[in-house]
Structures are given as C-alpha cells and as structure tokens.
XYZ file of N, CA and C in Angstrom:
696
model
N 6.471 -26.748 1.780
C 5.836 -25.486 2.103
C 6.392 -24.332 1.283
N 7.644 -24.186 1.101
C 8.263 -23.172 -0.022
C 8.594 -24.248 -1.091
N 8.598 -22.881 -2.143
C 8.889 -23.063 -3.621
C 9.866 -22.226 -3.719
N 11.401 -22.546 -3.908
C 12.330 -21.921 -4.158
C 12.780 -21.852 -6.016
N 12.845 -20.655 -6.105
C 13.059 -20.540 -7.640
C 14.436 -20.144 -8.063
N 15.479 -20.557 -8.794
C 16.644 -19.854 -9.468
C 16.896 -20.323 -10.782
N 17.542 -18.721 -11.499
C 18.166 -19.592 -12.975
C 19.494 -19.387 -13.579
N 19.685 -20.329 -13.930
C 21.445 -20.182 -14.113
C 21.520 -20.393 -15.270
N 22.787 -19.659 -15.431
C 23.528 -19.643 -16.715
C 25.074 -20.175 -17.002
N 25.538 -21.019 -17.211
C 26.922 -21.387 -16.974
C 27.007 -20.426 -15.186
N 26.396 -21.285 -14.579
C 27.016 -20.648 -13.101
C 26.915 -21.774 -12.229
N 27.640 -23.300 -12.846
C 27.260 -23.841 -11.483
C 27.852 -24.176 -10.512
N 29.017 -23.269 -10.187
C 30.246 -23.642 -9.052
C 28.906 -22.413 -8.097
N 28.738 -21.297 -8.218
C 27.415 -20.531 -7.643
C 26.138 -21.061 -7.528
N 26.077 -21.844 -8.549
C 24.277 -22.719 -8.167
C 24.623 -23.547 -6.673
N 25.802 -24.176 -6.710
C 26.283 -25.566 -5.924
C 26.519 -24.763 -4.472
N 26.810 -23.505 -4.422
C 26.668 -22.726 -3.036
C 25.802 -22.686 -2.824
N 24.614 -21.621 -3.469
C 23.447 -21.876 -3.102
C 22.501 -23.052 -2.933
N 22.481 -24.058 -2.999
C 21.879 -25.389 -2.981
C 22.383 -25.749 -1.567
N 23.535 -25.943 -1.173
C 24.527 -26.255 0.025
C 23.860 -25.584 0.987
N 24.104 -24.076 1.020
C 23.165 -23.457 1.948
C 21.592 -23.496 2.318
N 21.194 -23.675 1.004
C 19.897 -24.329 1.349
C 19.704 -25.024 2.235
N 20.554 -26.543 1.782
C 20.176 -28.098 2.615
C 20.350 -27.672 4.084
N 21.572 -26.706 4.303
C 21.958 -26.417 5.932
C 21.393 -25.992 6.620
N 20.880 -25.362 6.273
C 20.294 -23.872 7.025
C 18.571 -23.736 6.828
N 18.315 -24.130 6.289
C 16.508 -24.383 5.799
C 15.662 -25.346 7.002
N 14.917 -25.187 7.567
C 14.181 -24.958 8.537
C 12.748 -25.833 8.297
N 11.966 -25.198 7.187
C 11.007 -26.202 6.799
C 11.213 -26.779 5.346
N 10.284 -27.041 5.338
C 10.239 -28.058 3.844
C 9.803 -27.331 3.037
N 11.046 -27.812 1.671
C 10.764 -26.685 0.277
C 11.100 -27.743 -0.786
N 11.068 -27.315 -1.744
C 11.623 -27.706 -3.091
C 11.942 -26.852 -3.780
N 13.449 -26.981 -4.230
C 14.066 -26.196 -5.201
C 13.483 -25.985 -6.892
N 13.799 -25.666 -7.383
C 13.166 -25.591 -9.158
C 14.327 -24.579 -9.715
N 15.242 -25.221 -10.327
C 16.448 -24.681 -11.072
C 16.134 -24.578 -12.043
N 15.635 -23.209 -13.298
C 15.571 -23.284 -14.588
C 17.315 -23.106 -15.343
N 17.385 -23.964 -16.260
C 19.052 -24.176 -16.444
C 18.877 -23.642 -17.981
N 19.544 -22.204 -17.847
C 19.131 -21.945 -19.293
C 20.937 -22.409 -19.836
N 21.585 -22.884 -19.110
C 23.424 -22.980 -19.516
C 23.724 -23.975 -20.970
N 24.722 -23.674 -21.348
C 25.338 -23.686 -22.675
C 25.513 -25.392 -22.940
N 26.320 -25.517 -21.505
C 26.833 -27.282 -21.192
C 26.192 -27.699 -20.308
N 25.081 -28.440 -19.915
C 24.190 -28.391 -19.101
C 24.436 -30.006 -18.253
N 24.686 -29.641 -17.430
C 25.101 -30.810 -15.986
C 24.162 -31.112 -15.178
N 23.925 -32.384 -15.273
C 22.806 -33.004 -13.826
C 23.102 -32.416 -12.718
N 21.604 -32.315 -12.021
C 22.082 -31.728 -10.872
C 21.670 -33.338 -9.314
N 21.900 -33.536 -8.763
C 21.586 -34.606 -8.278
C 21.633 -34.033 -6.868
N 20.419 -33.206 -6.374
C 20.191 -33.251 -4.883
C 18.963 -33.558 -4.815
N 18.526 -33.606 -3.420
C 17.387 -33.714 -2.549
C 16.450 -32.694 -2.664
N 14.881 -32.679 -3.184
C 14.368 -31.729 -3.726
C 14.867 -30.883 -4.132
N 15.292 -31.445 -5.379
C 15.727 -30.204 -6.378
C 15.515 -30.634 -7.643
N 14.838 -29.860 -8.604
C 14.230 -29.938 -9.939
C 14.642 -29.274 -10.801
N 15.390 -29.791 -11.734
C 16.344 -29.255 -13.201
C 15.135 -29.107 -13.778
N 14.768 -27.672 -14.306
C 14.338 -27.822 -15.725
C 14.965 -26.914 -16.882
N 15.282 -27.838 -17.666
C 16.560 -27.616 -18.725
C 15.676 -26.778 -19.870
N 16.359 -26.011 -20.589
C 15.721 -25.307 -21.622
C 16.695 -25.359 -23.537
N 16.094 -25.554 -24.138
C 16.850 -25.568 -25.273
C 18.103 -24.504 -25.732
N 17.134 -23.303 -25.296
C 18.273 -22.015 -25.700
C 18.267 -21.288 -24.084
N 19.018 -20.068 -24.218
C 18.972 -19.328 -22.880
C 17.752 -18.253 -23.478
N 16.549 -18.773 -22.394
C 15.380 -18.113 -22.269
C 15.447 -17.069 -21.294
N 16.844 -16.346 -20.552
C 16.711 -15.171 -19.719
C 16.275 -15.376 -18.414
N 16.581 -14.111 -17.534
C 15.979 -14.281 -16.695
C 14.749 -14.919 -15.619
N 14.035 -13.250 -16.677
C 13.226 -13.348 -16.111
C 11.850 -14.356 -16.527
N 11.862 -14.587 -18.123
C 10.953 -15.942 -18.642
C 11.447 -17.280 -18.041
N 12.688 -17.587 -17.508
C 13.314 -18.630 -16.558
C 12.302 -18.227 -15.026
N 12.134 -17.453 -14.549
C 11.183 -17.540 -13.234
C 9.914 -17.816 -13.628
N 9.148 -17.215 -15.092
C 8.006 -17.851 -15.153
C 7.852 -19.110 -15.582
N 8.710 -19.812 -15.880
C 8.786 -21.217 -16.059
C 8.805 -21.857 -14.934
N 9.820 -21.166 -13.902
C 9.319 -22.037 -12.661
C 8.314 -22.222 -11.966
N 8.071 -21.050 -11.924
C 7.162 -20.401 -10.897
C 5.733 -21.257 -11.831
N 5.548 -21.672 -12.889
C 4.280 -22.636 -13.703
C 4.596 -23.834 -13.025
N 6.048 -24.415 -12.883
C 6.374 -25.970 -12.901
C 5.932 -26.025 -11.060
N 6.764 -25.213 -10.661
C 6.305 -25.135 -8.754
C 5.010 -25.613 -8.741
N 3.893 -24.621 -9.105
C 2.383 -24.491 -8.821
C 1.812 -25.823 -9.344
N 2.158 -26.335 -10.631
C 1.950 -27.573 -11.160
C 1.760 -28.709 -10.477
N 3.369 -28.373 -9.908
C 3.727 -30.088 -8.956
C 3.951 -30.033 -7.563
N 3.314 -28.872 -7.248
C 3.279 -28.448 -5.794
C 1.945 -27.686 -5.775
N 1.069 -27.857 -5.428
C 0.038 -26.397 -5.796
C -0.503 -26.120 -4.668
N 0.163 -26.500 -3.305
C -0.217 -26.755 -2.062
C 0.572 -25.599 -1.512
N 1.909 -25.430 -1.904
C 2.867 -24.497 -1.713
C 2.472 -22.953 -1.064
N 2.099 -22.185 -0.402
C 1.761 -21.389 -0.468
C 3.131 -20.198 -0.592
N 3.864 -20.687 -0.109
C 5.294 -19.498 -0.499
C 6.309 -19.892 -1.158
N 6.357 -18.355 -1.638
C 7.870 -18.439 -2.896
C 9.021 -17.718 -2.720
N 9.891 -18.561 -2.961
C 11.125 -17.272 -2.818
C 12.029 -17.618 -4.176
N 12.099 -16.217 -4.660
C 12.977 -16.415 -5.796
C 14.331 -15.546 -5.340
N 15.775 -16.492 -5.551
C 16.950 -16.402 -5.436
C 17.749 -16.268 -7.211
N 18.621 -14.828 -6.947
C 19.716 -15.083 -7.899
C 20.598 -16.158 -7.696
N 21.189 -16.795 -8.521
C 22.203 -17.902 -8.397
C 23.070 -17.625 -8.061
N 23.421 -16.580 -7.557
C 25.209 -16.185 -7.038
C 24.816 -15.737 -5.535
N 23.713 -16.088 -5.058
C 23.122 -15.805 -3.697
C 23.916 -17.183 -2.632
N 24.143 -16.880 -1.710
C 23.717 -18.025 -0.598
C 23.229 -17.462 0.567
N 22.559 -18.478 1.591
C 21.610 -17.966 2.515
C 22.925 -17.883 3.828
N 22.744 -17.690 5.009
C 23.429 -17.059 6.017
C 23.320 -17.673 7.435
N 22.161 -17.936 7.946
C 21.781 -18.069 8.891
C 20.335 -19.303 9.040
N 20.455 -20.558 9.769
C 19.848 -21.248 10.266
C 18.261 -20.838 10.504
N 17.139 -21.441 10.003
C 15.562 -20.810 10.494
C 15.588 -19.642 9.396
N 16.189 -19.308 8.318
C 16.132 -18.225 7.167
C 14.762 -17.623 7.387
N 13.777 -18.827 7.230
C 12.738 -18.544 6.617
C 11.674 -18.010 7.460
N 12.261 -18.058 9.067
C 11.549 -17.789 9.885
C 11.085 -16.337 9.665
N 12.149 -15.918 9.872
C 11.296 -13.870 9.937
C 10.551 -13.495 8.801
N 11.247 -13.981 7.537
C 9.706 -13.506 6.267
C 9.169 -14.547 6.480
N 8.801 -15.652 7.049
C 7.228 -15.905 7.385
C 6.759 -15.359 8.654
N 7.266 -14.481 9.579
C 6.391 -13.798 10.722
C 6.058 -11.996 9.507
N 6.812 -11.856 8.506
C 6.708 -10.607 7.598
C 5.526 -10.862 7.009
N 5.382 -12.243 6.553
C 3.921 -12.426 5.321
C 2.991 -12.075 6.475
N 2.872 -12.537 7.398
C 1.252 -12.064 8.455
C 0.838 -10.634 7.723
N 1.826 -9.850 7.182
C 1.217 -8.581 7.214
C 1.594 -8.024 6.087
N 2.248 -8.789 5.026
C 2.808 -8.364 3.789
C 2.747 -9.237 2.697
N 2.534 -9.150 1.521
C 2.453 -10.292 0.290
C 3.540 -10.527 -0.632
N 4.402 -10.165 0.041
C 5.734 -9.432 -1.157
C 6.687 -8.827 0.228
N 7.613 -9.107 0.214
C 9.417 -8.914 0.473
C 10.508 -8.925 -0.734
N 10.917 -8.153 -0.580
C 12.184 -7.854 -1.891
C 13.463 -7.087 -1.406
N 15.071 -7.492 -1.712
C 15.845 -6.814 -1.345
C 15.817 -5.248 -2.066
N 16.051 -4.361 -1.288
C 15.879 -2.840 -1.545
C 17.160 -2.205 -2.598
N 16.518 -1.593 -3.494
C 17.349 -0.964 -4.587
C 17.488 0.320 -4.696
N 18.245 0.878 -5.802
C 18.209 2.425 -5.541
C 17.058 2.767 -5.884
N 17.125 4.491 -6.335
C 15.322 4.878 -6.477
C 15.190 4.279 -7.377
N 16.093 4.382 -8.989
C 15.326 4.305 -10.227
C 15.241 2.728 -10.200
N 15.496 2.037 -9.616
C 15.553 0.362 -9.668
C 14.932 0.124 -8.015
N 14.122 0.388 -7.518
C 13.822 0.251 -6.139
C 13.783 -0.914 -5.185
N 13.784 -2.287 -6.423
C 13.819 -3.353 -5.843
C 15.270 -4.344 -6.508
N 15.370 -5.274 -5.804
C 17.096 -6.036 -6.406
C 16.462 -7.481 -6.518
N 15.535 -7.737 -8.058
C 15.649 -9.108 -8.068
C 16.142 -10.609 -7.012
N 17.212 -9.680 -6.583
C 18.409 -10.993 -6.433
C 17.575 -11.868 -5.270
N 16.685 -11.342 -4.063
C 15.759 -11.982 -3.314
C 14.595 -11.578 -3.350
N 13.890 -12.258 -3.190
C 11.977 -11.962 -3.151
C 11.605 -13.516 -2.526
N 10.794 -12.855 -1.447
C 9.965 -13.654 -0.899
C 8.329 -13.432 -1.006
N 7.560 -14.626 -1.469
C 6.115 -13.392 -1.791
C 5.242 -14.808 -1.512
N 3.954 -14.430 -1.620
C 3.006 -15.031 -1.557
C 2.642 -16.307 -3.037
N 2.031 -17.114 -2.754
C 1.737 -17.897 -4.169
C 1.137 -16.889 -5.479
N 0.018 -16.248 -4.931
C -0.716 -15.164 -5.089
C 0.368 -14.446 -5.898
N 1.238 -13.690 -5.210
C 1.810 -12.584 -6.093
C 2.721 -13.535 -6.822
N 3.842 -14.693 -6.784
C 4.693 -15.511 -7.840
C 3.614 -16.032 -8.643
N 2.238 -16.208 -8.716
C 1.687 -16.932 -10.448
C 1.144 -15.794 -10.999
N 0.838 -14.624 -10.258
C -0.047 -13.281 -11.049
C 0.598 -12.993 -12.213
N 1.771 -12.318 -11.652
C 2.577 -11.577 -12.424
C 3.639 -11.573 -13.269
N 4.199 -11.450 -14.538
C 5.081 -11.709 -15.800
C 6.260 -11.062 -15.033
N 7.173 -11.973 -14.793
C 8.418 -11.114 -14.160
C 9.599 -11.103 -15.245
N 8.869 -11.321 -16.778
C 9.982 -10.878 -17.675
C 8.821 -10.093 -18.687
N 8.473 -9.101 -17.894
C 7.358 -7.684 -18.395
C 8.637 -6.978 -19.509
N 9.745 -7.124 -19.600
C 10.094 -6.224 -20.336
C 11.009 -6.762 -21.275
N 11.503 -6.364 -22.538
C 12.215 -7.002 -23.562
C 13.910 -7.387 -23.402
N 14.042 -8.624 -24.025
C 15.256 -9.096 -23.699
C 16.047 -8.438 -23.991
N 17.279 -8.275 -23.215
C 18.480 -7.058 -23.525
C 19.544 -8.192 -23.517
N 21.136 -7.493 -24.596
C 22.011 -8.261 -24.333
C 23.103 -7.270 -23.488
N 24.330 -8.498 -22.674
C 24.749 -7.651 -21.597
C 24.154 -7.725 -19.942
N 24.430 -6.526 -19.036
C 24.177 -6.462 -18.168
C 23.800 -5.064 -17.683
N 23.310 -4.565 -17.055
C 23.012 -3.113 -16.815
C 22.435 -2.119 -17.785
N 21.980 -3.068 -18.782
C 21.784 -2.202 -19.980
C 20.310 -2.534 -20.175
N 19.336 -1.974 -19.685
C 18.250 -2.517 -19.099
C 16.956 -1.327 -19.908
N 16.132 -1.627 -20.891
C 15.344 -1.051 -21.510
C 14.147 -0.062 -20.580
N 14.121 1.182 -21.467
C 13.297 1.985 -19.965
C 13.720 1.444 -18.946
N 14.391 1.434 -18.453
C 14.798 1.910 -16.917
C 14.877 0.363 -16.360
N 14.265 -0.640 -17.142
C 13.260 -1.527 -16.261
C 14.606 -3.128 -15.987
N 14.225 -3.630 -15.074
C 15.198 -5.052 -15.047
C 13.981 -6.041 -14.665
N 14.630 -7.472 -14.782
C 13.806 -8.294 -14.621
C 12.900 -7.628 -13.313
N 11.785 -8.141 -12.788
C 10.921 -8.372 -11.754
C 10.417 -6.765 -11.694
N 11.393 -5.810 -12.288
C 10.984 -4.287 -11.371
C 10.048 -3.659 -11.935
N 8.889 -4.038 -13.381
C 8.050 -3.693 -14.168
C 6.518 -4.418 -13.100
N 7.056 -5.966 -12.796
C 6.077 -6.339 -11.895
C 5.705 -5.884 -10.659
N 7.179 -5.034 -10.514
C 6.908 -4.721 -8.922
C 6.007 -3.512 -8.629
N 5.976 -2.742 -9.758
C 4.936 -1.525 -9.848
C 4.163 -1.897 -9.708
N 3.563 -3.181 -10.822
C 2.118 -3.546 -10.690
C 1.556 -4.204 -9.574
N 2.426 -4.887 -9.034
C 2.546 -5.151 -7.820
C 1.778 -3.879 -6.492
N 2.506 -2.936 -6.260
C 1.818 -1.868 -5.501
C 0.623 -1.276 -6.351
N 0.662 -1.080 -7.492
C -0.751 -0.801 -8.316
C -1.777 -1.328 -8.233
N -1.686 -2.460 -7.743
C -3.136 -3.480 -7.447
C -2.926 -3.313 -6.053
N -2.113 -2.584 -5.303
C -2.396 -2.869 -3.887
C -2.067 -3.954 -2.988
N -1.045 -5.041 -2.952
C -0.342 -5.425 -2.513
C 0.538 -4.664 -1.322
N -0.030 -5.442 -0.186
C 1.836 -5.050 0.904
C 3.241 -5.387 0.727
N 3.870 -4.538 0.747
C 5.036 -4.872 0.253
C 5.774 -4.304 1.198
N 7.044 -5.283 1.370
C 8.336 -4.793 2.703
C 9.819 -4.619 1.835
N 10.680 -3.967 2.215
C 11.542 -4.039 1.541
C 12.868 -4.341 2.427
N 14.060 -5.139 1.913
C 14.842 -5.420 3.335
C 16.283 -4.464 2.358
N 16.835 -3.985 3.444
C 17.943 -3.379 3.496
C 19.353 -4.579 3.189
N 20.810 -3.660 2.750
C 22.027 -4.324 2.381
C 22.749 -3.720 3.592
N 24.001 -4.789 3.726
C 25.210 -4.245 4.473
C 26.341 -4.613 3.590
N 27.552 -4.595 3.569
C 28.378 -4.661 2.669
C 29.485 -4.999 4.039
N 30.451 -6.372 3.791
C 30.919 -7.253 3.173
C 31.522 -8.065 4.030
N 30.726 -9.066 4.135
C 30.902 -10.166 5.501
C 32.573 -10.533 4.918
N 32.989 -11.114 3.529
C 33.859 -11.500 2.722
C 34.908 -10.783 2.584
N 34.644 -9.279 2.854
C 36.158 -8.026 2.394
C 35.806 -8.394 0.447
N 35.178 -8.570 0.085
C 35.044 -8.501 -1.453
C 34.384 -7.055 -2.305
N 34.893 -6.723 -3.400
C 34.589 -5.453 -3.736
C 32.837 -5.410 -4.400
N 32.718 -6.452 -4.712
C 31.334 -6.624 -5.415
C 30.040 -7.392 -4.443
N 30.156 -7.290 -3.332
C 28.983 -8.565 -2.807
C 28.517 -7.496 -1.468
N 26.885 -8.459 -1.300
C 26.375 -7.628 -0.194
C 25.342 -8.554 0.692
N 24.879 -8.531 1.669
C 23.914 -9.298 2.451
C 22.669 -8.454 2.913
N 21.252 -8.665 2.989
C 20.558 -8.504 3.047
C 20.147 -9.178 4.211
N 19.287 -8.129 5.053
C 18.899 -8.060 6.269
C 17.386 -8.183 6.622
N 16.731 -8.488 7.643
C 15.374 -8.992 7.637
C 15.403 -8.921 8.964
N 14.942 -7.880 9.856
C 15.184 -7.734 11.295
C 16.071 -7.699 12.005
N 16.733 -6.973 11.126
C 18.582 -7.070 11.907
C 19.638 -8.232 11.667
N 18.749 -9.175 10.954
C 19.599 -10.559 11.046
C 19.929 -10.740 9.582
N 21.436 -10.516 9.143
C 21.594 -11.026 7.954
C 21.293 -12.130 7.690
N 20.468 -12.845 6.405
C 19.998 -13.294 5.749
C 20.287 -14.017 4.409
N 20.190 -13.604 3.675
C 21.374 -13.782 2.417
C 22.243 -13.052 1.983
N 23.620 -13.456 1.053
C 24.782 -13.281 0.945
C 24.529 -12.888 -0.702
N 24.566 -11.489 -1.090
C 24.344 -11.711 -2.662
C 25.725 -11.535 -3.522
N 26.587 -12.399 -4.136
C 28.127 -11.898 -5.122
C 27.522 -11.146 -5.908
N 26.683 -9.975 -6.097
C 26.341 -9.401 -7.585
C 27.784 -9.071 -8.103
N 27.486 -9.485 -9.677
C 28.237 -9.453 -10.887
C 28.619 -11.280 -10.710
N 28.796 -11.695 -9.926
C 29.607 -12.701 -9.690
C 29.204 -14.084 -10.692
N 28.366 -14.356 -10.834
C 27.736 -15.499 -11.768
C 28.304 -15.447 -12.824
N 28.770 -14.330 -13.753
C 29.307 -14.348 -14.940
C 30.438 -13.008 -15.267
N 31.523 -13.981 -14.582
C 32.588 -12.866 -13.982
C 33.212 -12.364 -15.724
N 33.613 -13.502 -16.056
C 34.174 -12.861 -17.780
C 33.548 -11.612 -18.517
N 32.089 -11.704 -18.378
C 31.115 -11.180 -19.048
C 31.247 -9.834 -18.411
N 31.924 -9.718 -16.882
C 31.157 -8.545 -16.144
C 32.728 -7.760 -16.216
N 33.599 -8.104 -16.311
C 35.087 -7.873 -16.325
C 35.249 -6.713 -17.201
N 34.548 -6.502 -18.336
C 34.566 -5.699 -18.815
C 34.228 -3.867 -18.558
N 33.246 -3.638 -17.644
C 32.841 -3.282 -16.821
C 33.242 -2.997 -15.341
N 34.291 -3.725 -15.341
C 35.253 -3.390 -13.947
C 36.591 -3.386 -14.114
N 37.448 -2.553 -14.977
C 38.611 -3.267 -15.760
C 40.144 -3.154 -14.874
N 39.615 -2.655 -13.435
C 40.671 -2.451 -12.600
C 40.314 -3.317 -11.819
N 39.047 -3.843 -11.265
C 38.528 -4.836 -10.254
C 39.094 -6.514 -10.694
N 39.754 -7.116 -9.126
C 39.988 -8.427 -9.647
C 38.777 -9.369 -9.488
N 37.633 -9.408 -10.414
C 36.646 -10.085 -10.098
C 36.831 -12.103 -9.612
N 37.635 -12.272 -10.706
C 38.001 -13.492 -9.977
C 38.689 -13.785 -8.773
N 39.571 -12.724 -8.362
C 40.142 -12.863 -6.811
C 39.056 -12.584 -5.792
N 37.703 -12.040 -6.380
C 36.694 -11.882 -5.296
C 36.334 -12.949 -5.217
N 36.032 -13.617 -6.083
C 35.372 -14.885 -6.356
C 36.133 -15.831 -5.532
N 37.588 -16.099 -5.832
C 38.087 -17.336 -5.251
C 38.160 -16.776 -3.429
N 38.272 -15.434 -2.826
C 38.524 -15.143 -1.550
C 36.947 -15.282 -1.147
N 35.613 -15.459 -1.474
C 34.412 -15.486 -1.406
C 34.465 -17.084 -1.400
N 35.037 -18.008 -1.884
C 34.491 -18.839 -1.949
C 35.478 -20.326 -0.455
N 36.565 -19.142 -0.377
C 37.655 -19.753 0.599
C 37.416 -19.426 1.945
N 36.336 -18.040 1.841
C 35.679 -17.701 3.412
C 34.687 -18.036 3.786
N 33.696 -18.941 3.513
C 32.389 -19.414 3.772
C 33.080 -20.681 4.811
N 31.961 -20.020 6.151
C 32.447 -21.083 7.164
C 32.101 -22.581 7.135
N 30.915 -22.831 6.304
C 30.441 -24.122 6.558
C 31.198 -24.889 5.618
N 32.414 -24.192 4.909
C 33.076 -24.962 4.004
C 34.102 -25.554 4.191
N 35.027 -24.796 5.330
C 36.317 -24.755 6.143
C 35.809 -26.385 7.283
N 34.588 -26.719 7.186
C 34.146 -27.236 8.759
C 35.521 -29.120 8.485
C-alpha cells in the first residue's frame, strides 16, 4: 500500500536505522526503494526493500525521481508515498496511521520549514498523484550543503507548484531533542511524534566544516546509543 522512497550517499550505518524502524513500527504493507547513489556500494538484504544502484551520485533530488518511476512501475497499485531523508528514523508503532486519516482531506504532508524554505524535504507523505507529477530535482545541482541556488532545495521548487495547481497541503511541526543532541529534531502529526530527523547527520565529515565547535560525531554515536529498540 505505501511506496517508501530514500537516497543515500555513503550513509549506511543511517540507511540501516531507518530500515529497522521501518520493519518495527510499520503497520501496513509497503515497499522500500533505496536509490544508492554511494561511492562503495553494499547489498542491502531486507524484506521489501529495493536497491537501485546508480553509476555516479545522481543527487538528491533526481534519486527520488528515479524512485518514485521504479515504485509506480513495479507497484502501480500503490496509492501512497512517503519520501524519507536517510538520517530519518520513524518513532512510534501505526506511523502511518494519522497521515492516512490527513490524506481524507489533503494530497501532500511535509515537515514544516522556515519561511524562505517552508517545507523540510526530510519527510513527505503525498498522494501517488502528487509523487509521479512533479520533478523534485526542479532545480540545478549544487556542490556542498546549504548552498542552494535561488533560494531553492530539493522538493521546495515542487512544492510551489504543488499549491499552484491547487493541491491540499498540511504541514507538520518539529520539537527538538528526544536524544539531548545539538543537530536533530522530530516531527509531529497530531501531537504524536512521528519521525526522528539527525539533520546534518548522514554526512558528518562533509558537514563539520560548518559546525567547527559542534561534536558532530559525539551526536552521532550518543544518537545512536539512545534508541530504545536497540538497548532491547
């Protein structure tokens, strides 16, 4: 019934959280679709879950339209999508329950951003409808992070067009920090946290630069030593 989308980049100690949480906590029936744009590229061997490997790193956001083709392809029955950053994990048992009582009345869910970025990639839940319409790498490849051409980041060029054609759209709110970590946040969906996002976290070397007092790897290893279903 879902089509879950993510793409990684040398991130798979973070892919392997998110996948975990998946299997636990997931409610109905989905299939994963991992676009693997990574350098050293490792089998992935779970239970609905679909590697598709790419020659070079094709980015983001051309990594979701690859999935989001392969989903519809070999699923075309699917009617919902949720696309996850790879440094995400989910939170809570029945996830999927409240954005599917949200779609009754909305075509599009997205975690909430500031103004000039209004939406946060990192979750979207949407209709089949809105994941095959729309180019969610509308804007030119940048190298880096935050360094984002006109204003724009992956998905947030679609998301205009998105309300431009008239689409409902919900947006879910952050709380900050189930973990005590300086970089991570969870996203809410009726009061009930939901997913767990590490932003920066997927490519801590890369982001280090950019935080040069922050211990990004001590977030990382205290993030990855506090997840309860890991301790069990």
């Amino acid at each position: 019934m879902l089509s879950i989308i993510t793409v990684t980049w040398n991130s798979y100690d973070f892919l392997d959280l998110l996948l975990e949480s998946i299997e636990i906590y997931s409610y109905l029936p989905y299939q994963v679709f991992v676009v693997d744009n990574s350098t050293h590229k490792k089998a992935i061997s779970r239970k609905h879950v679909f590697q598709l490997t790419t020659k070079e790193n094709i980015g983001h956001g051309a990594g979701l339209n690859l999935g989001v083709k392969k989903a519809v392809e070999l699923f075309p029955k699917n009617q919902f999508f949720v696309f996850f950053d790879v440094d995400c994990h989910i939170l809570c048992h029945r996830w999927e329950v409240p954005f599917l009582k949200y779609m009754k009345y909305f075509d599009f869910i997205a975690a909430k951003g500031v103004p000039e970025k209004p939406i946060r990639p990192a979750c979207m839940f949407m209709s089949k409808e809105v994941a095959s319409k729309y180019n969610w790498n509308a804007t030119p490849g940048y190298e880096g992070h935050r360094i984002t051409p006109e204003g724009f980041d992956t998905a947030i060029e679609a998301f205009y067009k998105i309300k431009a054609d008239g689409h409902k759209f919900s947006l879910m709110n952050s709380i900050r920090s189930r973990y005590e970590t300086f970089n991570g946040e969870e996203w809410v969906l009726e009061g009930i946290p939901i997913v767990y996002h590490h932003w920066h976290g997927s490519h801590l070397k890369e982001r280090q630069k950019d935080f040069p007092n922050r211990d990004l790897i001590g977030d990382k290893c205290k993030l990855f030593e506090s997840i309860s279903w890991r301790r069990i």
